Tab-separated table of C-alpha atoms in Angstrom:
chain	number	residue	atom	x	y	z
T	1390	MET	CA	82.463	105.639	81.975
T	1391	GLY	CA	81.544	101.989	83.342
T	1392	SER	CA	84.227	101.774	86.065
T	1393	THR	CA	83.411	102.498	89.624
T	1394	PHE	CA	85.433	105.625	91.295
T	1395	ILE	CA	85.886	105.367	95.211
T	1396	HIS	CA	83.801	107.635	96.953
T	1397	THR	CA	85.408	107.758	100.662
T	1398	TYR	CA	86.006	108.896	104.087
T	1399	VAL	CA	89.592	109.959	104.631
T	1400	SER	CA	91.398	110.175	107.963
T	1401	VAL	CA	94.988	111.148	108.940
T	1402	ASP	CA	97.005	109.486	111.434
T	1403	CYS	CA	100.432	110.898	113.308
T	1404	VAL	CA	103.425	108.992	114.420
T	1405	VAL	CA	104.872	111.104	116.907
T	1406	PHE	CA	108.645	110.302	117.871
T	1407	GLY	CA	110.450	110.759	120.996
T	1408	PHE	CA	113.697	109.645	122.393
T	1409	ASP	CA	114.220	108.390	125.701
T	1410	HIS	CA	116.647	108.300	128.581
T	1411	GLU	CA	117.283	104.810	127.643
T	1412	ASN	CA	118.123	105.657	124.423
T	1413	ARG	CA	115.613	104.443	122.751
T	1414	LEU	CA	113.014	105.937	120.000
T	1415	ASN	CA	109.415	105.520	121.170
T	1416	ILE	CA	106.143	106.671	119.740
T	1417	LEU	CA	102.861	107.878	120.918
T	1418	LEU	CA	99.663	105.519	121.218
T	1419	VAL	CA	96.563	106.022	122.483
T	1420	GLN	CA	93.942	104.013	123.666
T	1421	ARG	CA	91.008	102.821	121.817
T	1422	PHE	CA	87.890	101.336	123.379
T	1423	LEU	CA	85.820	98.104	122.158
T	1424	ASP	CA	84.258	95.974	124.333
T	1425	ALA	CA	85.044	92.689	122.889
T	1426	LEU	CA	88.748	92.965	123.149
T	1427	PRO	CA	91.162	93.574	126.798
T	1428	ALA	CA	92.507	97.148	126.674
T	1429	GLU	CA	95.855	95.966	126.425
T	1430	LYS	CA	94.893	95.098	123.091
T	1431	GLN	CA	93.284	98.034	121.901
T	1432	LYS	CA	96.173	100.677	121.300
T	1433	LYS	CA	96.018	102.514	118.169
T	1434	LEU	CA	98.099	105.597	116.452
T	1435	PRO	CA	96.149	108.784	117.099
T	1436	GLY	CA	94.115	109.889	113.924
T	1437	SER	CA	90.673	111.292	113.296
T	1438	LEU	CA	88.457	111.515	110.047
T	1439	ILE	CA	88.865	114.969	108.331
T	1440	LEU	CA	86.263	117.134	108.601
T	1441	SER	CA	84.071	118.637	105.724
T	1442	ASP	CA	86.110	121.932	105.722
T	1443	GLU	CA	89.464	120.898	106.670
T	1444	ASP	CA	92.542	120.511	104.687
T	1445	VAL	CA	94.568	116.904	105.805
T	1446	ASP	CA	97.727	119.408	107.161
T	1447	ASP	CA	94.993	121.341	109.467
T	1448	ALA	CA	93.330	118.197	110.838
T	1449	ALA	CA	96.531	116.638	111.236
T	1450	GLN	CA	97.568	119.661	113.114
T	1451	ARG	CA	94.406	119.309	115.095
T	1452	VAL	CA	94.949	115.738	116.111
T	1453	LEU	CA	98.565	116.494	117.233
T	1454	HIS	CA	96.876	119.503	119.596
T	1455	GLU	CA	94.297	117.168	121.139
T	1456	LEU	CA	96.916	114.407	121.440
T	1457	THR	CA	99.805	116.544	123.321
T	1458	GLY	CA	98.196	120.095	123.851
T	1459	ILE	CA	101.374	121.118	122.269
T	1460	LYS	CA	100.103	124.056	119.636
T	1461	LYS	CA	102.363	124.196	116.894
T	1462	MET	CA	104.448	120.671	116.272
T	1463	VAL	CA	106.813	120.582	113.603
T	1464	LEU	CA	105.163	117.741	111.477
T	1465	LYS	CA	105.477	116.014	107.389
T	1466	GLN	CA	102.953	114.451	105.865
T	1467	PHE	CA	104.620	111.367	104.345
T	1468	LYS	CA	102.438	109.197	102.724
T	1469	CYS	CA	98.758	108.347	101.611
T	1470	PHE	CA	97.908	104.724	102.543
T	1471	ALA	CA	94.897	103.582	100.452
T	1472	ASP	CA	94.686	99.481	100.008
T	1473	PRO	CA	91.247	98.908	99.556
T	1474	LEU	CA	90.983	95.977	102.510
T	1475	ARG	CA	93.283	98.228	105.168
T	1476	ALA	CA	89.609	99.073	107.049
T	1477	SER	CA	88.299	95.548	106.135
T	1478	ASN	CA	89.039	93.676	109.907
T	1479	THR	CA	85.577	93.068	111.877
T	1480	ASP	CA	86.969	94.546	115.096
T	1481	ASP	CA	88.314	97.830	113.008
T	1482	ILE	CA	84.891	98.085	111.571
T	1483	GLN	CA	82.847	97.561	114.740
T	1484	TRP	CA	85.221	100.075	115.946
T	1485	MET	CA	84.610	102.829	113.389
T	1486	ASP	CA	80.850	102.546	113.531
T	1487	LYS	CA	81.162	103.063	117.495
T	1488	GLU	CA	83.329	106.085	117.226
T	1489	TYR	CA	81.679	107.485	114.142
T	1490	LYS	CA	78.380	106.629	113.751
T	1491	HIS	CA	78.648	106.204	109.972
T	1492	ASN	CA	78.466	103.305	108.059
T	1493	ILE	CA	82.213	103.247	106.813
T	1494	ASP	CA	83.147	100.769	103.980
T	1495	ARG	CA	86.442	102.129	102.938
T	1496	ILE	CA	88.941	104.826	104.202
T	1497	ILE	CA	92.255	105.740	103.059
T	1498	THR	CA	94.351	107.793	105.642
T	1499	VAL	CA	97.067	110.152	105.066
T	1500	ALA	CA	100.094	109.634	107.531
T	1501	TYR	CA	102.117	112.332	109.442
T	1502	LEU	CA	105.434	112.296	111.385
T	1503	SER	CA	105.932	114.324	114.079
T	1504	LEU	CA	108.709	114.720	116.519
T	1505	CYS	CA	108.471	115.601	120.319
T	1506	LYS	CA	111.151	116.231	123.118
T	1507	ILE	CA	110.233	112.991	125.347
T	1508	ASP	CA	110.108	115.464	128.893
T	1509	HIS	CA	107.804	117.554	127.585
T	1510	LYS	CA	104.275	117.568	129.306
T	1511	ILE	CA	101.711	115.584	127.414
T	1512	ASN	CA	98.295	117.241	128.231
T	1513	SER	CA	95.533	115.707	125.862
T	1514	SER	CA	92.315	117.141	125.403
T	1515	LYS	CA	90.768	113.781	123.893
T	1516	TYR	CA	92.679	110.944	124.979
T	1517	ASP	CA	92.085	109.575	128.303
T	1518	THR	CA	95.246	107.178	127.705
T	1519	VAL	CA	98.274	108.450	126.166
T	1520	ASP	CA	101.922	106.213	126.316
T	1521	TRP	CA	105.113	106.602	124.717
T	1522	CYS	CA	105.986	102.819	123.554
T	1523	PRO	CA	109.389	101.921	122.379
T	1524	ILE	CA	109.693	101.298	118.778
T	1525	ASP	CA	110.718	97.456	119.256
T	1526	LYS	CA	108.058	96.849	121.714
T	1527	VAL	CA	104.904	97.911	119.336
T	1528	PRO	CA	102.078	95.712	119.682
T	1529	SER	CA	99.872	94.696	116.991
T	1530	LEU	CA	98.026	97.150	116.302
T	1531	PRO	CA	94.558	97.977	114.049
T	1532	PHE	CA	94.145	98.554	110.511
T	1533	ASP	CA	98.023	99.100	108.839
T	1534	HIS	CA	98.793	101.064	111.521
T	1535	ASN	CA	101.813	98.665	112.178
T	1536	GLN	CA	102.928	98.980	108.564
T	1537	ILE	CA	102.341	102.997	108.708
T	1538	ILE	CA	105.108	103.023	111.651
T	1539	GLU	CA	107.360	100.819	109.549
T	1540	GLU	CA	107.274	103.425	106.920
T	1541	SER	CA	107.478	106.316	109.284
T	1542	PHE	CA	111.039	105.091	110.644
T	1543	VAL	CA	111.922	104.699	107.176
T	1544	GLU	CA	111.009	108.348	106.407
T	1545	ILE	CA	112.221	109.973	109.468
T	1546	LYS	CA	115.795	108.840	108.508
T	1547	ARG	CA	115.250	110.339	105.146
T	1548	TRP	CA	113.970	113.258	106.862
T	1549	ILE	CA	117.247	113.715	109.020
T	1550	GLU	CA	119.298	112.348	105.946
T	1551	TYR	CA	117.994	115.549	104.164
T	1552	ASP	CA	117.737	117.950	106.642
T	1553	PHE	CA	119.894	117.118	109.800
T	1554	SER	CA	118.601	119.911	111.753
T	1555	ILE	CA	115.450	117.718	112.466
T	1556	ILE	CA	117.427	115.358	114.889
T	1557	PHE	CA	117.831	118.391	117.432
T	1558	GLU	CA	113.654	118.230	117.927
T	1559	LEU	CA	114.414	114.878	119.713
T	1560	LEU	CA	116.992	116.170	121.878
T	1561	PRO	CA	116.551	118.273	124.995
T	1562	LYS	CA	117.518	122.050	124.231
T	1563	LYS	CA	120.879	121.355	125.963
T	1564	PHE	CA	122.473	117.832	125.292
T	1565	THR	CA	125.859	116.070	125.403
T	1566	ILE	CA	127.518	114.378	122.612
T	1567	ARG	CA	127.120	111.229	123.633
T	1568	GLN	CA	123.260	111.992	124.088
T	1569	LEU	CA	123.628	113.079	120.023
T	1570	TYR	CA	125.625	109.850	119.314
T	1571	GLN	CA	122.997	107.602	120.644
T	1572	LEU	CA	120.194	109.177	119.096
T	1573	TYR	CA	122.523	109.094	115.788
T	1574	ASN	CA	122.964	105.199	116.327
T	1575	ALA	CA	119.056	104.753	117.039
T	1576	LEU	CA	118.372	106.300	113.529
T	1577	SER	CA	121.387	105.231	111.319
T	1578	GLU	CA	121.803	101.755	109.547
T	1579	LYS	CA	125.490	102.228	109.724
T	1580	GLN	CA	127.285	102.008	113.269
T	1581	ILE	CA	129.726	104.619	113.550
T	1582	ASP	CA	132.409	104.482	116.760
T	1583	ILE	CA	132.189	107.604	119.231
T	1584	LYS	CA	135.808	109.125	118.239
T	1585	ASN	CA	134.940	109.401	114.841
T	1586	PHE	CA	131.238	110.680	115.615
T	1587	HIS	CA	133.448	113.364	117.804
T	1588	LYS	CA	135.715	114.250	115.526
T	1589	LYS	CA	132.751	114.691	112.187
T	1590	ILE	CA	130.744	116.646	114.759
T	1591	SER	CA	133.332	119.167	116.165
T	1592	SER	CA	133.690	120.109	112.275
T	1593	PHE	CA	129.738	121.166	112.364
T	1594	ASN	CA	129.806	124.804	113.418
T	1595	TYR	CA	125.926	124.941	114.287
T	1596	ILE	CA	126.711	122.646	117.188
T	1597	ILE	CA	127.660	125.100	120.189
T	1598	PRO	CA	129.781	124.196	123.344
T	1599	LEU	CA	128.176	125.754	126.240
T	1600	ASN	CA	130.076	126.357	129.407
T	1601	GLU	CA	128.303	124.030	131.538
T	1602	ILE	CA	128.688	120.239	132.303
T	1603	GLU	CA	126.637	117.460	133.734
T	1604	LYS	CA	125.946	117.627	137.448
T	1605	GLY	CA	125.251	114.558	139.882
T	1606	VAL	CA	126.545	111.485	137.190
T	1607	SER	CA	128.777	108.453	138.109
T	1608	HIS	CA	130.599	108.859	134.690
T	1609	ARG	CA	133.007	111.625	134.138
T	1610	ALA	CA	130.702	114.498	133.595
T	1611	ALA	CA	130.389	115.631	129.959
T	1612	ARG	CA	130.280	118.996	128.489
T	1613	TYR	CA	126.657	120.215	127.193
T	1614	TYR	CA	126.091	121.829	123.377
T	1615	LYS	CA	123.211	123.442	121.972
T	1616	PHE	CA	122.249	123.535	117.984
T	1617	ASP	CA	122.141	126.914	116.328
T	1618	ALA	CA	119.619	126.759	113.774
T	1619	LYS	CA	120.517	129.909	112.360
T	1620	VAL	CA	124.202	129.083	111.572
T	1621	TYR	CA	122.753	125.520	109.963
T	1622	LYS	CA	120.321	127.193	108.065
T	1623	LYS	CA	123.330	129.564	106.242
T	1624	ASN	CA	125.553	126.649	105.533
T	1625	ASN	CA	123.034	124.012	104.256
T	1626	ASN	CA	121.396	124.815	101.225
T	1627	LYS	CA	123.574	123.004	98.418
T	1628	LEU	CA	122.537	120.397	96.239
T	1629	ILE	CA	125.642	118.629	96.023
T	1630	LYS	CA	127.283	118.048	99.807
Y	1132	MET	CA	79.345	113.170	117.138
Y	1133	GLY	CA	77.919	116.462	115.591
Y	1134	SER	CA	80.788	116.666	113.219
Y	1135	THR	CA	80.385	116.364	109.446
Y	1136	PHE	CA	83.249	114.080	107.939
Y	1137	ILE	CA	84.406	114.770	104.312
Y	1138	HIS	CA	82.964	111.558	101.779
Y	1139	THR	CA	84.892	112.383	98.767
Y	1140	TYR	CA	86.183	111.368	95.492
Y	1141	VAL	CA	89.945	110.691	95.435
Y	1142	SER	CA	92.247	111.322	92.197
Y	1143	VAL	CA	95.779	111.228	91.528
Y	1144	ASP	CA	98.129	113.797	89.302
Y	1145	CYS	CA	101.227	113.164	87.948
Y	1146	VAL	CA	104.184	115.485	87.046
Y	1147	VAL	CA	106.322	113.857	85.087
Y	1148	PHE	CA	109.404	115.802	84.264
Y	1149	GLY	CA	111.581	116.048	81.383
Y	1150	PHE	CA	115.180	117.849	80.341
Y	1151	ASP	CA	115.432	118.922	76.811
Y	1152	HIS	CA	118.047	119.678	74.520
Y	1153	GLU	CA	117.583	123.588	74.866
Y	1154	ASN	CA	118.411	122.606	78.494
Y	1155	ARG	CA	115.319	123.484	80.140
Y	1156	LEU	CA	112.923	121.445	82.253
Y	1157	ASN	CA	109.985	120.405	80.789
Y	1158	ILE	CA	106.457	118.832	82.239
Y	1159	LEU	CA	103.955	116.763	80.400
Y	1160	LEU	CA	100.447	118.465	79.985
Y	1161	VAL	CA	97.525	117.159	78.387
Y	1162	GLN	CA	94.312	118.277	76.733
Y	1163	ARG	CA	91.093	118.374	78.578
Y	1164	PHE	CA	88.114	119.581	76.579
Y	1165	LEU	CA	85.486	121.952	77.208
Y	1166	ASP	CA	82.840	123.643	74.746
Y	1167	ALA	CA	83.521	126.963	76.166
Y	1168	LEU	CA	87.103	127.220	76.465
Y	1169	PRO	CA	89.516	127.809	73.524
Y	1170	ALA	CA	91.924	124.203	73.171
Y	1171	GLU	CA	94.745	125.911	74.047
Y	1172	LYS	CA	92.989	126.964	77.438
Y	1173	GLN	CA	92.365	123.780	78.120
Y	1174	LYS	CA	95.794	121.976	79.244
Y	1175	LYS	CA	95.897	119.880	82.478
Y	1176	LEU	CA	97.984	117.509	84.423
Y	1177	PRO	CA	97.334	113.547	83.694
Y	1178	GLY	CA	95.662	112.314	86.332
Y	1179	SER	CA	92.404	110.381	87.160
Y	1180	LEU	CA	89.787	109.327	89.638
Y	1181	ILE	CA	91.254	106.127	91.718
Y	1182	LEU	CA	88.932	103.173	91.111
Y	1183	SER	CA	86.957	101.229	93.807
Y	1184	ASP	CA	89.617	98.265	93.725
Y	1185	GLU	CA	92.449	100.346	93.475
Y	1186	ASP	CA	95.750	101.597	95.580
Y	1187	VAL	CA	96.462	105.067	95.033
Y	1188	ASP	CA	100.302	103.691	93.956
Y	1189	ASP	CA	98.619	101.138	91.702
Y	1190	ALA	CA	96.300	104.533	90.061
Y	1191	ALA	CA	99.348	106.526	89.166
Y	1192	GLN	CA	101.283	103.799	87.613
Y	1193	ARG	CA	97.790	103.098	85.308
Y	1194	VAL	CA	98.187	106.856	84.553
Y	1195	LEU	CA	101.610	106.925	83.940
Y	1196	HIS	CA	100.941	104.111	81.348
Y	1197	GLU	CA	97.901	105.397	79.762
Y	1198	LEU	CA	99.859	108.470	79.594
Y	1199	THR	CA	103.041	107.471	77.914
Y	1200	GLY	CA	102.539	104.018	76.918
Y	1201	ILE	CA	105.600	103.094	79.146
Y	1202	LYS	CA	105.141	99.994	81.555
Y	1203	LYS	CA	107.390	100.972	84.637
Y	1204	MET	CA	108.354	104.484	85.498
Y	1205	VAL	CA	110.343	105.550	88.167
Y	1206	LEU	CA	107.821	107.484	90.249
Y	1207	LYS	CA	107.548	108.980	93.990
Y	1208	GLN	CA	103.936	110.057	95.734
Y	1209	PHE	CA	104.692	113.528	97.164
Y	1210	LYS	CA	101.734	114.892	98.689
Y	1211	CYS	CA	98.084	114.865	99.107
Y	1212	PHE	CA	96.384	118.123	98.123
Y	1213	ALA	CA	92.782	118.659	99.998
Y	1214	ASP	CA	91.782	122.083	100.051
Y	1215	PRO	CA	87.872	122.058	100.712
Y	1216	LEU	CA	87.889	124.712	97.755
Y	1217	ARG	CA	90.101	122.973	95.229
Y	1218	ALA	CA	87.801	121.899	92.892
Y	1219	SER	CA	85.096	124.544	93.574
Y	1220	ASN	CA	85.471	126.326	90.229
Y	1221	THR	CA	82.521	126.455	87.924
Y	1222	ASP	CA	84.743	125.626	84.519
Y	1223	ASP	CA	86.038	122.662	87.032
Y	1224	ILE	CA	82.779	121.341	88.392
Y	1225	GLN	CA	80.990	121.401	84.585
Y	1226	TRP	CA	84.335	119.454	83.305
Y	1227	MET	CA	84.283	116.636	86.309
Y	1228	ASP	CA	80.781	116.320	85.186
Y	1229	LYS	CA	81.386	115.829	81.592
Y	1230	GLU	CA	84.160	113.345	82.052
Y	1231	TYR	CA	83.094	111.443	84.926
Y	1232	LYS	CA	79.228	111.563	85.109
Y	1233	HIS	CA	79.076	111.946	88.455
Y	1234	ASN	CA	77.791	114.345	90.629
Y	1235	ILE	CA	81.535	115.445	92.294
Y	1236	ASP	CA	81.514	118.305	95.130
Y	1237	ARG	CA	84.873	117.594	96.498
Y	1238	ILE	CA	87.764	116.035	95.359
Y	1239	ILE	CA	91.162	115.248	96.963
Y	1240	THR	CA	94.437	114.421	95.000
Y	1241	VAL	CA	97.469	112.687	95.419
Y	1242	ALA	CA	100.199	114.107	93.661
Y	1243	TYR	CA	103.168	112.338	92.326
Y	1244	LEU	CA	106.397	112.839	90.440
Y	1245	SER	CA	108.143	110.979	87.507
Y	1246	LEU	CA	110.698	111.369	85.396
Y	1247	CYS	CA	111.087	110.573	81.932
Y	1248	LYS	CA	114.370	111.057	79.054
Y	1249	ILE	CA	112.949	113.365	76.792
Y	1250	ASP	CA	113.921	111.218	73.621
Y	1251	HIS	CA	111.251	108.690	74.822
Y	1252	LYS	CA	108.611	108.065	72.464
Y	1253	ILE	CA	105.187	109.083	74.178
Y	1254	ASN	CA	102.832	106.656	72.975
Y	1255	SER	CA	99.655	107.591	74.983
Y	1256	SER	CA	96.180	105.277	75.173
Y	1257	LYS	CA	94.154	107.269	76.654
Y	1258	TYR	CA	94.978	110.988	75.453
Y	1259	ASP	CA	94.600	112.660	72.023
Y	1260	THR	CA	97.461	115.518	72.960
Y	1261	VAL	CA	100.466	114.910	75.082
Y	1262	ASP	CA	103.026	117.837	75.280
Y	1263	TRP	CA	106.112	118.993	76.571
Y	1264	CYS	CA	105.935	122.575	78.506
Y	1265	PRO	CA	109.037	124.169	79.665
Y	1266	ILE	CA	108.486	124.706	83.182
Y	1267	ASP	CA	108.262	128.556	83.054
Y	1268	LYS	CA	106.145	128.773	80.182
Y	1269	VAL	CA	102.961	126.532	82.096
Y	1270	PRO	CA	99.833	128.661	81.439
Y	1271	SER	CA	97.350	128.819	84.170
Y	1272	LEU	CA	95.901	125.622	84.534
Y	1273	PRO	CA	92.565	124.030	86.220
Y	1274	PHE	CA	92.240	123.198	89.878
Y	1275	ASP	CA	95.259	123.560	91.654
Y	1276	HIS	CA	97.482	122.245	89.096
Y	1277	ASN	CA	99.665	125.389	89.101
Y	1278	GLN	CA	100.158	124.916	92.707
Y	1279	ILE	CA	101.005	121.135	92.326
Y	1280	ILE	CA	103.470	121.873	89.912
Y	1281	GLU	CA	105.375	124.445	91.693
Y	1282	GLU	CA	105.311	122.098	94.871
Y	1283	SER	CA	106.597	119.354	92.786
Y	1284	PHE	CA	109.602	121.539	91.292
Y	1285	VAL	CA	110.650	121.762	95.240
Y	1286	GLU	CA	110.154	118.230	95.738
Y	1287	ILE	CA	112.251	117.041	92.497
Y	1288	LYS	CA	115.103	119.119	94.191
Y	1289	ARG	CA	114.791	117.091	97.713
Y	1290	TRP	CA	114.586	113.936	96.151
Y	1291	ILE	CA	118.019	114.518	93.742
Y	1292	GLU	CA	119.170	116.027	97.101
Y	1293	TYR	CA	118.585	112.733	98.922
Y	1294	ASP	CA	119.353	110.493	95.841
Y	1295	PHE	CA	121.401	111.870	93.563
Y	1296	SER	CA	121.177	108.900	91.151
Y	1297	ILE	CA	117.555	110.258	90.490
Y	1298	ILE	CA	119.252	112.806	88.257
Y	1299	PHE	CA	120.429	110.185	85.773
Y	1300	GLU	CA	117.070	109.497	84.908
Y	1301	LEU	CA	116.469	112.743	83.079
Y	1302	LEU	CA	119.674	112.275	80.946
Y	1303	PRO	CA	120.379	110.270	78.190
Y	1304	LYS	CA	122.013	106.709	78.929
Y	1305	LYS	CA	125.208	108.428	77.771
Y	1306	PHE	CA	125.692	111.989	78.288
Y	1307	THR	CA	128.585	114.727	78.700
Y	1308	ILE	CA	129.744	116.634	81.828
Y	1309	ARG	CA	127.975	119.420	80.022
Y	1310	GLN	CA	124.819	118.125	79.941
Y	1311	LEU	CA	124.979	116.591	83.635
Y	1312	TYR	CA	126.270	120.321	84.515
Y	1313	GLN	CA	123.488	121.905	82.720
Y	1314	LEU	CA	120.375	119.710	84.258
Y	1315	TYR	CA	122.063	120.170	87.706
Y	1316	ASN	CA	122.235	124.243	87.256
Y	1317	ALA	CA	118.468	123.834	85.939
Y	1318	LEU	CA	117.696	122.209	89.502
Y	1319	SER	CA	119.893	124.175	91.621
Y	1320	GLU	CA	119.086	126.936	93.879
Y	1321	LYS	CA	123.085	128.072	93.798
Y	1322	GLN	CA	124.578	128.106	90.543
Y	1323	ILE	CA	128.096	126.359	90.410
Y	1324	ASP	CA	131.366	127.094	87.539
Y	1325	ILE	CA	131.536	124.258	85.359
Y	1326	LYS	CA	135.277	124.015	86.645
Y	1327	ASN	CA	134.321	123.679	90.051
Y	1328	PHE	CA	131.480	120.949	88.790
Y	1329	HIS	CA	134.186	119.158	86.870
Y	1330	LYS	CA	136.177	118.897	89.918
Y	1331	LYS	CA	133.218	117.608	92.370
Y	1332	ILE	CA	132.147	114.965	89.609
Y	1333	SER	CA	135.400	113.608	89.188
Y	1334	SER	CA	135.407	112.270	92.539
Y	1335	PHE	CA	132.119	110.573	91.832
Y	1336	ASN	CA	132.995	107.031	91.270
Y	1337	TYR	CA	129.885	106.251	89.788
Y	1338	ILE	CA	130.515	108.551	86.726
Y	1339	ILE	CA	132.029	106.471	84.486
Y	1340	PRO	CA	134.086	107.917	81.307
Y	1341	LEU	CA	133.289	105.844	77.733
Y	1342	ASN	CA	135.564	105.414	75.063
Y	1343	GLU	CA	133.386	107.443	72.951
Y	1344	ILE	CA	133.132	111.559	71.909
Y	1345	GLU	CA	130.277	113.575	70.519
Y	1346	LYS	CA	130.122	113.253	66.699
Y	1347	GLY	CA	128.992	116.361	64.581
Y	1348	VAL	CA	129.448	119.124	66.979
Y	1349	SER	CA	130.382	122.759	66.308
Y	1350	HIS	CA	132.458	123.445	69.833
Y	1351	ARG	CA	134.831	120.927	70.669
Y	1352	ALA	CA	133.559	117.219	71.124
Y	1353	ALA	CA	133.195	116.068	74.547
Y	1354	ARG	CA	133.602	112.745	76.042
Y	1355	TYR	CA	130.485	110.866	76.475
Y	1356	TYR	CA	130.080	109.398	80.345
Y	1357	LYS	CA	127.672	107.064	81.754
Y	1358	PHE	CA	126.358	106.413	85.345
Y	1359	ASP	CA	126.859	103.181	87.099
Y	1360	ALA	CA	123.740	102.430	89.771
Y	1361	LYS	CA	125.707	99.390	91.229
Y	1362	VAL	CA	128.626	101.678	92.111
Y	1363	TYR	CA	126.577	104.213	93.319
Y	1364	LYS	CA	124.317	102.082	95.750
Y	1365	LYS	CA	127.715	100.660	97.666
Y	1366	ASN	CA	128.598	104.110	98.595
Y	1367	ASN	CA	125.745	105.943	99.449
Y	1368	ASN	CA	123.863	105.282	102.236
Y	1369	LYS	CA	125.153	106.976	105.048
Y	1370	LEU	CA	123.049	109.715	107.145
Y	1371	ILE	CA	125.826	111.878	107.718
Y	1372	LYS	CA	127.720	112.767	104.583
């Protein structure tokens, strides 16, 4: 056959979401080092080339572990990005030469979504700098990382629409309905008012009220709730809802 | 760095679903040719290595076009399969040598789902033999194609759960509620009885009754319906249903 087939390096890139105390979705960015650029211009998504004896899912778990120190994180492969020109920027080529000591011409990447409670201690074994960045403040990133983040935001909404239990991965173990509401609004296209939200939520038997209310808050102290995964699983396996 | 990174070929493989008149889900299989094996043992999923200037989605559209003659098919990338041993079977290595004239050591594949009305004429420009095969009659296939099909079946259910309009891609333009019911049952974990199904369906304003009934059937002739994509889109964009 006369056609040329690609023969390429393959990487994984991870978009880790967190939900902060100001009700914003954040993602984890790391620092890359390139002499020519000022440090603040060198953020990127955490990722890695995959090793010769590694499957992609294992590579993503490795990246997340090196990134956060957390052994097993919820993760979801969502898309392979393979635009032939995605690694053709001069800075990016220079950085890959330095980081990997390989002459990399083309590289395709498999993108993963992950979720993290934002209070969880980040303990990276690989990166000196790991920072939460609000999703609407993400700077211009190398390769197609901005596009990957954009598509991951669509994907996280789909994931939660398909499996609502995923939303609780972003909340503390005990949470108020207001917190759940604000996270929901940060993720949803359509805004819903809090009264209707309360009504809807109170019909979900997997959201369990606790005998505990907020302490030391200036507004009226709200009740805490927890999510019951077992009850959720029992009731949510229908094709038509 | 001491680690070895993979440098690999990348392919796409397509699982095309159809729904037949005996109410079974089918998928399209093609023939590969290997002298050592009898023809009936040489079925595989349609697929191709991706070209050096090609993105994966474009490669999948090319494969589907070469397979069916249809210009634009509904398709969904669903997973990258990258087990280091997925192409280590001797027959598979021999076939790749013959087909691609390259010495291929490792190959990762990006799997796609597609849907086809089973009455659509299949007009392949690439394959001599393209056959529908009931999903419970799929023979042992090369590489990890059986696993890909298994996971595609989970994925098609998710896809339809997320976006119910997808189910109508598998039905004729005008269909009876019984046809929709049987397709739904072939896809669903939980069986639903036809009375409840009728009741549920009649609440969906995007399923429109036509002034036309079945002809020449031995049972009582049923009314035909059509799917209205515009009405569907207007009402289905909520995170909580």
